[in-house]
Short mmCIF file of C-alpha atoms in Angstrom, two decimals:
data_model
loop_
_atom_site.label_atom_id
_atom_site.label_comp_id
_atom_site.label_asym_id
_atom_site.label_seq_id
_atom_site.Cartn_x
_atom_site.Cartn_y
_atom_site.Cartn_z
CA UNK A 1 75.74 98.97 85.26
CA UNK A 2 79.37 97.92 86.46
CA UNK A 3 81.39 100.61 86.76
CA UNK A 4 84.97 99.95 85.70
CA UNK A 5 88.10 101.71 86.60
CA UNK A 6 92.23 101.10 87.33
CA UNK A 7 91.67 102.12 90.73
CA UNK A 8 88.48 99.33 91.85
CA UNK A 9 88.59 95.31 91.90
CA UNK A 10 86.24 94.01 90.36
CA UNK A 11 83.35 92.74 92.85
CA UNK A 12 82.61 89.06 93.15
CA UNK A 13 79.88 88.00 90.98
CA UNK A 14 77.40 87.13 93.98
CA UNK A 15 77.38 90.82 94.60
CA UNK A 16 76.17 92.54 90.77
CA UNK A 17 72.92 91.60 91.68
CA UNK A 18 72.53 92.80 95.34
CA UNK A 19 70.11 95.85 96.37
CA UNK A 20 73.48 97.29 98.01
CA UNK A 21 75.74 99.58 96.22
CA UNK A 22 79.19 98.21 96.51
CA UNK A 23 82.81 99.30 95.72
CA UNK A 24 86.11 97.62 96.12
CA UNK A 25 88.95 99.55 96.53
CA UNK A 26 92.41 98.52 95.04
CA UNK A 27 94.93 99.26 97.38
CA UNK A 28 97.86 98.56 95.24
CA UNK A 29 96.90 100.80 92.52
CA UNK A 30 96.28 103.94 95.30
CA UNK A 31 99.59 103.18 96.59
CA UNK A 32 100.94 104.87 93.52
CA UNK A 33 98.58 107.87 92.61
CA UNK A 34 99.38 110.27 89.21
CA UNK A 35 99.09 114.26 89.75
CA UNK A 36 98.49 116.40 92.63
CA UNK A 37 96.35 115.05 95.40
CA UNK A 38 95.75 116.21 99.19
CA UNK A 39 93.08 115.73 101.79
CA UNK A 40 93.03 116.52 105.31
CA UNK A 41 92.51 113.42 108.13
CA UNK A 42 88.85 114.76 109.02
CA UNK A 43 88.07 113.84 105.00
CA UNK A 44 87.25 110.23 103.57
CA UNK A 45 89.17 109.16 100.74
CA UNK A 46 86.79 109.78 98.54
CA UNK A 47 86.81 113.60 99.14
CA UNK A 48 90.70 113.60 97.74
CA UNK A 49 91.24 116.83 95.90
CA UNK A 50 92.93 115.46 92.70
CA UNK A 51 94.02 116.90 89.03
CA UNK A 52 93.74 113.01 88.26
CA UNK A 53 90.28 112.89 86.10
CA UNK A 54 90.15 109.58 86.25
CA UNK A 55 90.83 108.96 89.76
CA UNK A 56 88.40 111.48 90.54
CA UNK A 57 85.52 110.13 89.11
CA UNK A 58 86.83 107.04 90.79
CA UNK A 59 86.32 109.57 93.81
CA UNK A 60 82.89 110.54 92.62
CA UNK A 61 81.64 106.89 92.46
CA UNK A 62 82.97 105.09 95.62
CA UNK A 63 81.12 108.41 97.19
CA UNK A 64 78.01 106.87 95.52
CA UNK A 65 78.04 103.63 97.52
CA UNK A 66 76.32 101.75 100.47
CA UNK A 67 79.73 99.44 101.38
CA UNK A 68 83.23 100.12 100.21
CA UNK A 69 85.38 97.23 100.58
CA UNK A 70 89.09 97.43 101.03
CA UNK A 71 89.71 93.70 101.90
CA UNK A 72 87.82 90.78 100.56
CA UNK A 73 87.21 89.47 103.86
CA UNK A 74 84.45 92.35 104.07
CA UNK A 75 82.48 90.59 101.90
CA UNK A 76 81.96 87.81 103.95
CA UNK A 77 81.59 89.53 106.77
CA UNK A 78 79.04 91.68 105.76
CA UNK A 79 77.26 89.38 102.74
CA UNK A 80 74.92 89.83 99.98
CA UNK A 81 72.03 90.34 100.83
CA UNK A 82 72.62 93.16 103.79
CA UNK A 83 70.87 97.13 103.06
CA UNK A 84 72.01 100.16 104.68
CA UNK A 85 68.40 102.32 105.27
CA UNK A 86 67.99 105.66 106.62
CA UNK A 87 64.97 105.06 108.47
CA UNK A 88 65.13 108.54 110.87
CA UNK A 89 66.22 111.85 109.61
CA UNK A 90 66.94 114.49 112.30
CA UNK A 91 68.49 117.52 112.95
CA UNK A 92 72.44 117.76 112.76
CA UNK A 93 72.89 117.45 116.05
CA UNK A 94 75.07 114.59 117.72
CA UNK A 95 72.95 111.62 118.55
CA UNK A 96 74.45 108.64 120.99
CA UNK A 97 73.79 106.22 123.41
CA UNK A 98 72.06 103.83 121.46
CA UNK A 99 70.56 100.60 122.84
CA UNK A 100 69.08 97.86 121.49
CA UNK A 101 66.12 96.35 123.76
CA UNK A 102 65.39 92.89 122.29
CA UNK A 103 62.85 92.08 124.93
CA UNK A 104 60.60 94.73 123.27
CA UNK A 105 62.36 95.16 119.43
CA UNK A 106 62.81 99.00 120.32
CA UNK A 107 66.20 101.69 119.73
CA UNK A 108 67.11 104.13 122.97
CA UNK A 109 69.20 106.53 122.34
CA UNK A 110 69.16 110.37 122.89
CA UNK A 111 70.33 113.69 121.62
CA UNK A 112 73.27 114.97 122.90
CA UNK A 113 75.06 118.58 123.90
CA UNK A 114 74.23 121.85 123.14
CA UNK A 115 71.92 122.82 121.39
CA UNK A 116 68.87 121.10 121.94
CA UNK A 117 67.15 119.89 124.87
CA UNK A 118 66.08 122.98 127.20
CA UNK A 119 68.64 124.82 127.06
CA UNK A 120 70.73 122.68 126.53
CA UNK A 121 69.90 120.02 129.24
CA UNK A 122 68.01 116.79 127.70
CA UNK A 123 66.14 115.01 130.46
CA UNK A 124 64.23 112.46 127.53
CA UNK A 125 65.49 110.16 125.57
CA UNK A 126 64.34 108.84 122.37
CA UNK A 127 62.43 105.51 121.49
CA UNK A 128 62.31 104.16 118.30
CA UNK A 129 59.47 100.89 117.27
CA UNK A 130 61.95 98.67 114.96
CA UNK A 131 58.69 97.25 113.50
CA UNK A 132 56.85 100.28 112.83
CA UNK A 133 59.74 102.79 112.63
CA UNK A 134 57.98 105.34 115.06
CA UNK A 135 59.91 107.54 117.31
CA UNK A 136 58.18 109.04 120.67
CA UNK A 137 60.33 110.91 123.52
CA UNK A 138 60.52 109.27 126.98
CA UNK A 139 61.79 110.25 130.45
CA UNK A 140 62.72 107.65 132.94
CA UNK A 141 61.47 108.05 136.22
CA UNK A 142 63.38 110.09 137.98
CA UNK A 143 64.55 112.01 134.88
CA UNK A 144 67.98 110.84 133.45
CA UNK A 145 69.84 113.95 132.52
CA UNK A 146 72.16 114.01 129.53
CA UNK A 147 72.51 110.15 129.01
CA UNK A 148 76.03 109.88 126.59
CA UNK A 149 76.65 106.08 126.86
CA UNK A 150 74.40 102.83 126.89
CA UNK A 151 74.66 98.82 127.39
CA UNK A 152 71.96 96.56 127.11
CA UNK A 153 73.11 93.43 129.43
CA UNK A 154 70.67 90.68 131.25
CA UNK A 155 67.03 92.70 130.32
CA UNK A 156 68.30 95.55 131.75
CA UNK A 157 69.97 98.96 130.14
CA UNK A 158 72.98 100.74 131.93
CA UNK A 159 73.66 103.75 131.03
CA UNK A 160 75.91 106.68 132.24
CA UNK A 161 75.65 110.39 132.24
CA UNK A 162 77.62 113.88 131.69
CA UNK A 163 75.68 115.20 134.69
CA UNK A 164 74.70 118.86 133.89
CA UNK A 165 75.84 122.19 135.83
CA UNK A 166 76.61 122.23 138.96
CA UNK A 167 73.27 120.24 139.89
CA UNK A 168 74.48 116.49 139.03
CA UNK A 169 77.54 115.11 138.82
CA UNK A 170 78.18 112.31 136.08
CA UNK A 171 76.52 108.68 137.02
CA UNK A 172 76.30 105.26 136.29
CA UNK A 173 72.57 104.34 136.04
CA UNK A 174 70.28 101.59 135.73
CA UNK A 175 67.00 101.43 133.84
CA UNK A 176 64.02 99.09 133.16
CA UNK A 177 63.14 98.76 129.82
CA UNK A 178 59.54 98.34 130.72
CA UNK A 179 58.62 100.81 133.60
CA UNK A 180 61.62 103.51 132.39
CA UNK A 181 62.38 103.63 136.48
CA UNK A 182 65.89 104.83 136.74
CA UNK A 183 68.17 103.67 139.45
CA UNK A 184 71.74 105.53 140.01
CA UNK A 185 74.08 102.81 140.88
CA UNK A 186 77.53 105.11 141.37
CA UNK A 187 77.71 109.33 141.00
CA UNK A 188 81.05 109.74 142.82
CA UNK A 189 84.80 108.23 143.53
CA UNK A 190 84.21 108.17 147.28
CA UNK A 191 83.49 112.26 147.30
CA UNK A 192 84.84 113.39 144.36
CA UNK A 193 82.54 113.91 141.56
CA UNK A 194 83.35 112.69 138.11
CA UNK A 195 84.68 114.53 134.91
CA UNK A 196 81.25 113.07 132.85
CA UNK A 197 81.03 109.66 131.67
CA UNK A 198 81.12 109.40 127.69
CA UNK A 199 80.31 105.56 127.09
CA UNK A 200 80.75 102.50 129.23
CA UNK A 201 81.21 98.56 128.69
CA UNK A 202 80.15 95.12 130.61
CA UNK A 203 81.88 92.23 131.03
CA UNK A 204 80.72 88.85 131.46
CA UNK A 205 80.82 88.89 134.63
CA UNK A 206 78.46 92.11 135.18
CA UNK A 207 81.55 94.16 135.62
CA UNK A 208 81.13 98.02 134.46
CA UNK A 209 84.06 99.74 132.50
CA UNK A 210 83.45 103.84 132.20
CA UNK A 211 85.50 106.36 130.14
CA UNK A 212 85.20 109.63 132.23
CA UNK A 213 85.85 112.31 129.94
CA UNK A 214 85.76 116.11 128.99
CA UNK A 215 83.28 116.54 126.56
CA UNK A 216 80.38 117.23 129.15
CA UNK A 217 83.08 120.29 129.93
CA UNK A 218 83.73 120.64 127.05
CA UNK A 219 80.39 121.44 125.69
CA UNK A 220 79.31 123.58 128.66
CA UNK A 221 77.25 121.00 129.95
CA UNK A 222 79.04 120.53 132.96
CA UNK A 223 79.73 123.80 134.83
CA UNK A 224 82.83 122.65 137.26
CA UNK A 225 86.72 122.07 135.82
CA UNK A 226 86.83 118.31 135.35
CA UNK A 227 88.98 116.79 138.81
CA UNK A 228 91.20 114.51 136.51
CA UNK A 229 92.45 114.21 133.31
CA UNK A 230 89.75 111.87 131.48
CA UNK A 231 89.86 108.10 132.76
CA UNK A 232 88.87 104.72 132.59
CA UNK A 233 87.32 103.26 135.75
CA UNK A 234 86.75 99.98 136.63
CA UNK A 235 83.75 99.20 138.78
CA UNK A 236 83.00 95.97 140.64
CA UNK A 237 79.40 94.76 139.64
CA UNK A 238 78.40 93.53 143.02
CA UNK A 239 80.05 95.77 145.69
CA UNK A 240 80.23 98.90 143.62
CA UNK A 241 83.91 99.41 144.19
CA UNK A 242 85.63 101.46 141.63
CA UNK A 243 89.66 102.17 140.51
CA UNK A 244 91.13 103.91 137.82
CA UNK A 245 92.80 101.62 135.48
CA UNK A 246 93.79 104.04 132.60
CA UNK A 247 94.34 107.69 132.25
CA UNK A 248 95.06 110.06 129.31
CA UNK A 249 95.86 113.72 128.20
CA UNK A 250 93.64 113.16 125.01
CA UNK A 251 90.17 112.10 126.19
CA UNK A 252 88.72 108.77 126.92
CA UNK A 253 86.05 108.41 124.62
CA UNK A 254 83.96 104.93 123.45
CA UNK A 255 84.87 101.40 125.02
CA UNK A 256 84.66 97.84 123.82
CA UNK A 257 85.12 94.42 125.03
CA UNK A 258 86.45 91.73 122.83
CA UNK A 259 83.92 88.27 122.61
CA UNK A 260 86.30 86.77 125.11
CA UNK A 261 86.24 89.19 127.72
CA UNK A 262 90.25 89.63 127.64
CA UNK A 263 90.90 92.56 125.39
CA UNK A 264 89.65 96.28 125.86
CA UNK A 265 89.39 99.01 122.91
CA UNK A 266 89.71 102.37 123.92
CA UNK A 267 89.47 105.15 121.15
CA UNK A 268 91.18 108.12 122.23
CA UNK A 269 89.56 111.38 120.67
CA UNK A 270 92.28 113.73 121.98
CA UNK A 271 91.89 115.37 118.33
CA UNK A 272 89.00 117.48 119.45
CA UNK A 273 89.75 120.52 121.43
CA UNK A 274 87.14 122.25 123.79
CA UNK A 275 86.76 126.15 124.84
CA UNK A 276 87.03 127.22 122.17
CA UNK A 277 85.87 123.87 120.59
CA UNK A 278 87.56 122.90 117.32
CA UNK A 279 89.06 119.50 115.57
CA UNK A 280 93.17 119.80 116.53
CA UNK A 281 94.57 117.31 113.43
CA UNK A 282 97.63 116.84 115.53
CA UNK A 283 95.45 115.84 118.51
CA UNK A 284 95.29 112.03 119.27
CA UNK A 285 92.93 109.79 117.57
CA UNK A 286 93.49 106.48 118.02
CA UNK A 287 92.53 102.98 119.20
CA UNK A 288 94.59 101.46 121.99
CA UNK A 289 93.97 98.14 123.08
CA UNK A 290 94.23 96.50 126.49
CA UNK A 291 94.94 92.86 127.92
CA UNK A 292 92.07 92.44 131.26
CA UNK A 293 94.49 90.62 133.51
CA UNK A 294 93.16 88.07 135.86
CA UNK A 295 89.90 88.53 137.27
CA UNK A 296 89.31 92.46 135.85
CA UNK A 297 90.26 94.99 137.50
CA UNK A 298 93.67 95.70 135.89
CA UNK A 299 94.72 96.82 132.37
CA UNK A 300 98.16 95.13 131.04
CA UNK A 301 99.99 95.38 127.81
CA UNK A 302 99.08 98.49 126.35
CA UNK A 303 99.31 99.02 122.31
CA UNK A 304 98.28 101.29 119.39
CA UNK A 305 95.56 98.94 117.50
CA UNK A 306 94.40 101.32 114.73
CA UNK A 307 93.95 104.86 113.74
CA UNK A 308 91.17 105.58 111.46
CA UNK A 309 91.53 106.04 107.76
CA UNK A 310 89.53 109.40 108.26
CA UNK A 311 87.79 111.64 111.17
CA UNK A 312 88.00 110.13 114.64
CA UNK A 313 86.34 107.03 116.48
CA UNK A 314 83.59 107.82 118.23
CA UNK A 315 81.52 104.55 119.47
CA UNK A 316 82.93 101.12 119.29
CA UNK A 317 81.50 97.95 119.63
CA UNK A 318 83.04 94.03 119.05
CA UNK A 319 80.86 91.45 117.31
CA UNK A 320 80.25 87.92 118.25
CA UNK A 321 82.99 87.12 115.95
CA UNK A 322 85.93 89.69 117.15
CA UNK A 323 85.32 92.01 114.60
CA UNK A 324 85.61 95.48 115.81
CA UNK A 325 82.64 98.16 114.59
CA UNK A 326 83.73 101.64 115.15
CA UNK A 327 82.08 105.02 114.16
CA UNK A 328 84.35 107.35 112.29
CA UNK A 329 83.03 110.32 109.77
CA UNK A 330 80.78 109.43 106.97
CA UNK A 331 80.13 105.84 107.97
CA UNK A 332 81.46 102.72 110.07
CA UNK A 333 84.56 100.76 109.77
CA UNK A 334 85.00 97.09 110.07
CA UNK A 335 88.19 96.18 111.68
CA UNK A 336 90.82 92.90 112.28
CA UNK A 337 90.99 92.22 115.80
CA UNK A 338 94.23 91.00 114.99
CA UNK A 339 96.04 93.21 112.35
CA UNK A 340 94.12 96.32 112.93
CA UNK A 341 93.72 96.96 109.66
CA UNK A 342 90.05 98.51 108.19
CA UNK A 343 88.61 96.05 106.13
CA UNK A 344 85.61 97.91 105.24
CA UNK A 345 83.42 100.62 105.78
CA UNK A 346 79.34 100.75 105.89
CA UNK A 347 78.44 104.36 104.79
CA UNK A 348 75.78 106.55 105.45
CA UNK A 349 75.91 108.36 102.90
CA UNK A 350 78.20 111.45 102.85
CA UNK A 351 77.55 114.83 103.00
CA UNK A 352 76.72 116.16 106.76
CA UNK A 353 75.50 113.16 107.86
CA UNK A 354 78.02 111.69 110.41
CA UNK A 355 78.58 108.12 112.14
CA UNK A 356 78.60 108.26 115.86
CA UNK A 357 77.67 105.45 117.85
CA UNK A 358 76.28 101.93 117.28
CA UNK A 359 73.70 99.38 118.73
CA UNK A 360 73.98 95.29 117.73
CA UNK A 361 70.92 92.89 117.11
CA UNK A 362 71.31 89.27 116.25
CA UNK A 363 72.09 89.91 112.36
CA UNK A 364 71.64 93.48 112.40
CA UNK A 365 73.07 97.09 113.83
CA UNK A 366 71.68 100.56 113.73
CA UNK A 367 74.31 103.41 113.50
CA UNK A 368 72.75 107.35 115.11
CA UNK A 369 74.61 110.14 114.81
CA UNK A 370 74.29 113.62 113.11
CA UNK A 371 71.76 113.10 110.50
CA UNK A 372 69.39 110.67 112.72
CA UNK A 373 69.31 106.80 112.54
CA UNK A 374 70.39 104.37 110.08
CA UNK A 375 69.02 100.14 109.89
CA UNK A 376 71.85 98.02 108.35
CA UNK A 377 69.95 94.31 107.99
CA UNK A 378 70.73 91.12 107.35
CA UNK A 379 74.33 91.00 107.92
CA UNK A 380 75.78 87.65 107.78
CA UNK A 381 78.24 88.17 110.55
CA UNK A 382 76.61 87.18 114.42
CA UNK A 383 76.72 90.17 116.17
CA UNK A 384 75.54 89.97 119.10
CA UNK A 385 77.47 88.79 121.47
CA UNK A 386 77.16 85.33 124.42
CA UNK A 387 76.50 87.83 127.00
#
C-alpha cells in the first residue's frame, strides 16, 4: 500500500515493488509547515513534536522506513534492489572500529568505553562470519587494548587505540588478519604520549591520518589530562614521522579521504561534553573539509562542508564514487561531495538503536553502533574504493 500525503513525493515506480521501505521527503512543502512544531538537533525529523495531524502521521510513517530520500539522486545511488538487515543485536553500548576483511569475508570491530569489557578495559575484539552471521571474541597477540578506529588497506588492518589508564598510551597498530599478531607502529610524539586516537585514515600512498581526541578522557578510560587539545596528525608511512596538521577546541572525531586522495573530512563532535558527560547543543558538530596539498603532509583551504540534519557525525567514510557516508543518530546519511547537502539517509530503525561507524565492501556496507550490527546489500553505488 502507497502511502500518500502533501508532505512525500511520490516514489519512482521502479521502487513500489522493492523489499525496502522507502520515503521521499518533499522539501518544498516542509519549508512551510502549519501549527506548532519543535524538535531539538539530537532528534530526526521524524520525531517533530507537531499539533499538525497530518504532518504527524507523515512523522509516524517516514519513522516506518528502511531509506528516506530527500534528493532523487539517492535513488540512484542507493537502487532498488538494496535491504537494510539487522543481522546482530547487542547491548546498547557504543560499538566502532569496524573493518571489513575481504581476504576472509569477516566484520572486526569492538565494543567501546565504559561499561563493558573488564572493568571497563576491552582487550578482544569482535569477529563476525559474513556468510554464516556468527560472532566469536578474539584477542590479537599481544592484546590490543581499547581499539576505537580501523582501516583495512593492502591485506592488512590498522587500527589505533585510546590506550587505557596510566598503563598505555594511545597507538597506531598493525594487525594480521590471519594470525591476529599485533604490531604497534607509533605510541608517542617523540616522548609525549597521545590524547587517544578516535579513528584514523590511509592514503594512497600508505600514509596514516589520526584524530587524537578526548573521548578516551572523557570516558575515564584514560587516566592522565590529555597533553593537547584534540588533533589531527599526519604520519609518514615509511619513516614513521609524524606532525600535527589540524587542531581544535571541539574534538577531532572520524576521518575520511575523498577517492582522489586530495580532500579530507573531519567531523568535529565538540557537541559532546565529558566529566560530567552530556550532549552540549551549542557544542560544535560539524564536517570541515580539507585540501591535502602537495605530497601530504599539509592541510590547506579549510571550510564548513555540512552539519548534520540531526545528532552528530560519528564515523565517516567516502565511496568509490565521492559520496560521503557518515553516521549520525538513527541511521546514515548520504552526502554531495560537492554541495554538502544530505541526499539521503539509510536507517536503522529508530528507537535506541544508534548509527556509529561504518565498514565498505564492493556493493555493500555494514553500519555498528548502539544496538549491534546492521548488513545494507546490494547497493548500486561502488564503494569500495582503488586503494
Amino acid at each position: 500500500m502507497v502511502f500518500e500525503s502533501h508532505y512525500l513525493n511520490p516514489l519512482p515506480a521502479w521502487l513500489n515493488s522493492t523489499a525496502a521501505k522507502w520515503a521521499w521527503v518533499s522539501l518544498t512543502a516542509f519549508a512551510n509547515l502549519p501549527g506548532q512544531f519543535n524538535r531539538t538537533i539530537f532528534d530526526a525529523p521524524w520525531a517533530t513534536d507537531t499539533d499538525n495531524s497530518i504532518l504527524l502521521k507523515t512523522l509516524n510513517h517516514v519513522n516506518t522506513n528502511d531509506f528516506v530520500a530527500y534528493d532523487e539522486r539517492f535513488f540512484e545511488i542507493i537502487g532498488a534492489d538494496t535491504t537494510v538487515k539487522h543481522i546482530q543485536h547487542l547491548a546498547y553500548q557504543s560499538h566502532e572500529a569496524p573493518c571489513y576483511i575481504p581476504e576472509t569475508n569477516q566484520l572486526l570491530f569492538v565494543e567501546w568505553g565504559k561499561p563493558g569489557g573488564d572493568d571497563g578495559i576491552h582487550k578482544w575484539q569482535y569477529l563476525l562470519d559474513i556468510e554464516n552471521n556468527t560472532l566469536r571474541k578474539i584477542i590479537t597477540n599481544p592484546p590490543t587494548y581499547n581499539l576505537h578506529g580501523c582501516v583495512h588497506f593492502q591485506g592488512q588492518l590498522y587500527g589505533v587505540t585510546d590506550g587505557y589508564g596510566d598503563n598505555e598510551t594511545g597507538k597506531l597498530v598493525q594487525i594480521d588478519p590471519h594470525s591476529w599478531k599485533a604490531t604497534t607502529l607509533l605510541n608517542n610524539f617523540l616522548g609525549q604520549p597521545f590524547a587517544g586516537f578516535n579513528d584514523l585514515e590511509v592514503d594512497p600512498e600508505g600514509n596514516f591520518w589520526l584524530t587524537d581526541s578526548k573521548s578516551g578522557w572523557g570516558r575515564g578510560i584514560v587516566d592522565f589530562t590529555p597533553p593537547n587539545d584534540p588533533s589531527i596528525y599526519f604520519v609518514n608511512g615509511t619513516t614513521m614521522q609524524a606532525k600535527v596538521v589540524w587542531t581544535t577546541s571541539g574534538n577531532a572525531n572520524g576521518v575520511a579521504m575523498g577517492p582522489n586522495g586530495k580532500t579530507l573530512y573531519v567531523p568535529d563532535s565538540g557537541v559532546s561534553e565529558f566529566r560530567p558527560s552530556y550532549k552540549n547543543p551549542y557544542g560544535r558538530r560539524m564536517v570541515w573539509a580539507f585540501d591535502v596539498v602537495g605530497r601530504g603532509a599539509v592541510l590547506a583551504g579549510q571550510r564548513l562542508f555540512t552539519s548534520p540534519v540531526s545528532y552528530f557525525y560519528d564515523g565517516i567514510r567516502v565511496s568509490g564514487e565521492g559520496w560521503v557516508f557518515a553516521g549520525s543518530g538513527d541511521g546514515v546519511d548520504v552526502i554531495d561531495p560537492e554541495s554538502g547537502f544530505v541526499l539521503g539517509s539509510i536507517r536503522l530503525g529508530g528507537g535506541e538503536n544508534v548509527a556509529v561507524s561504518l565498514a565498505f565492501g564492493e556493493n555493500e556496507l555494514w553500519i555498528v553502533g548502539k544496538g549491534g550490527v546492521w548488513h545494507v546489500k546490494d547497493i548500486k553505488t561502488k564503494l569500495k574504493r582503488d586503494w
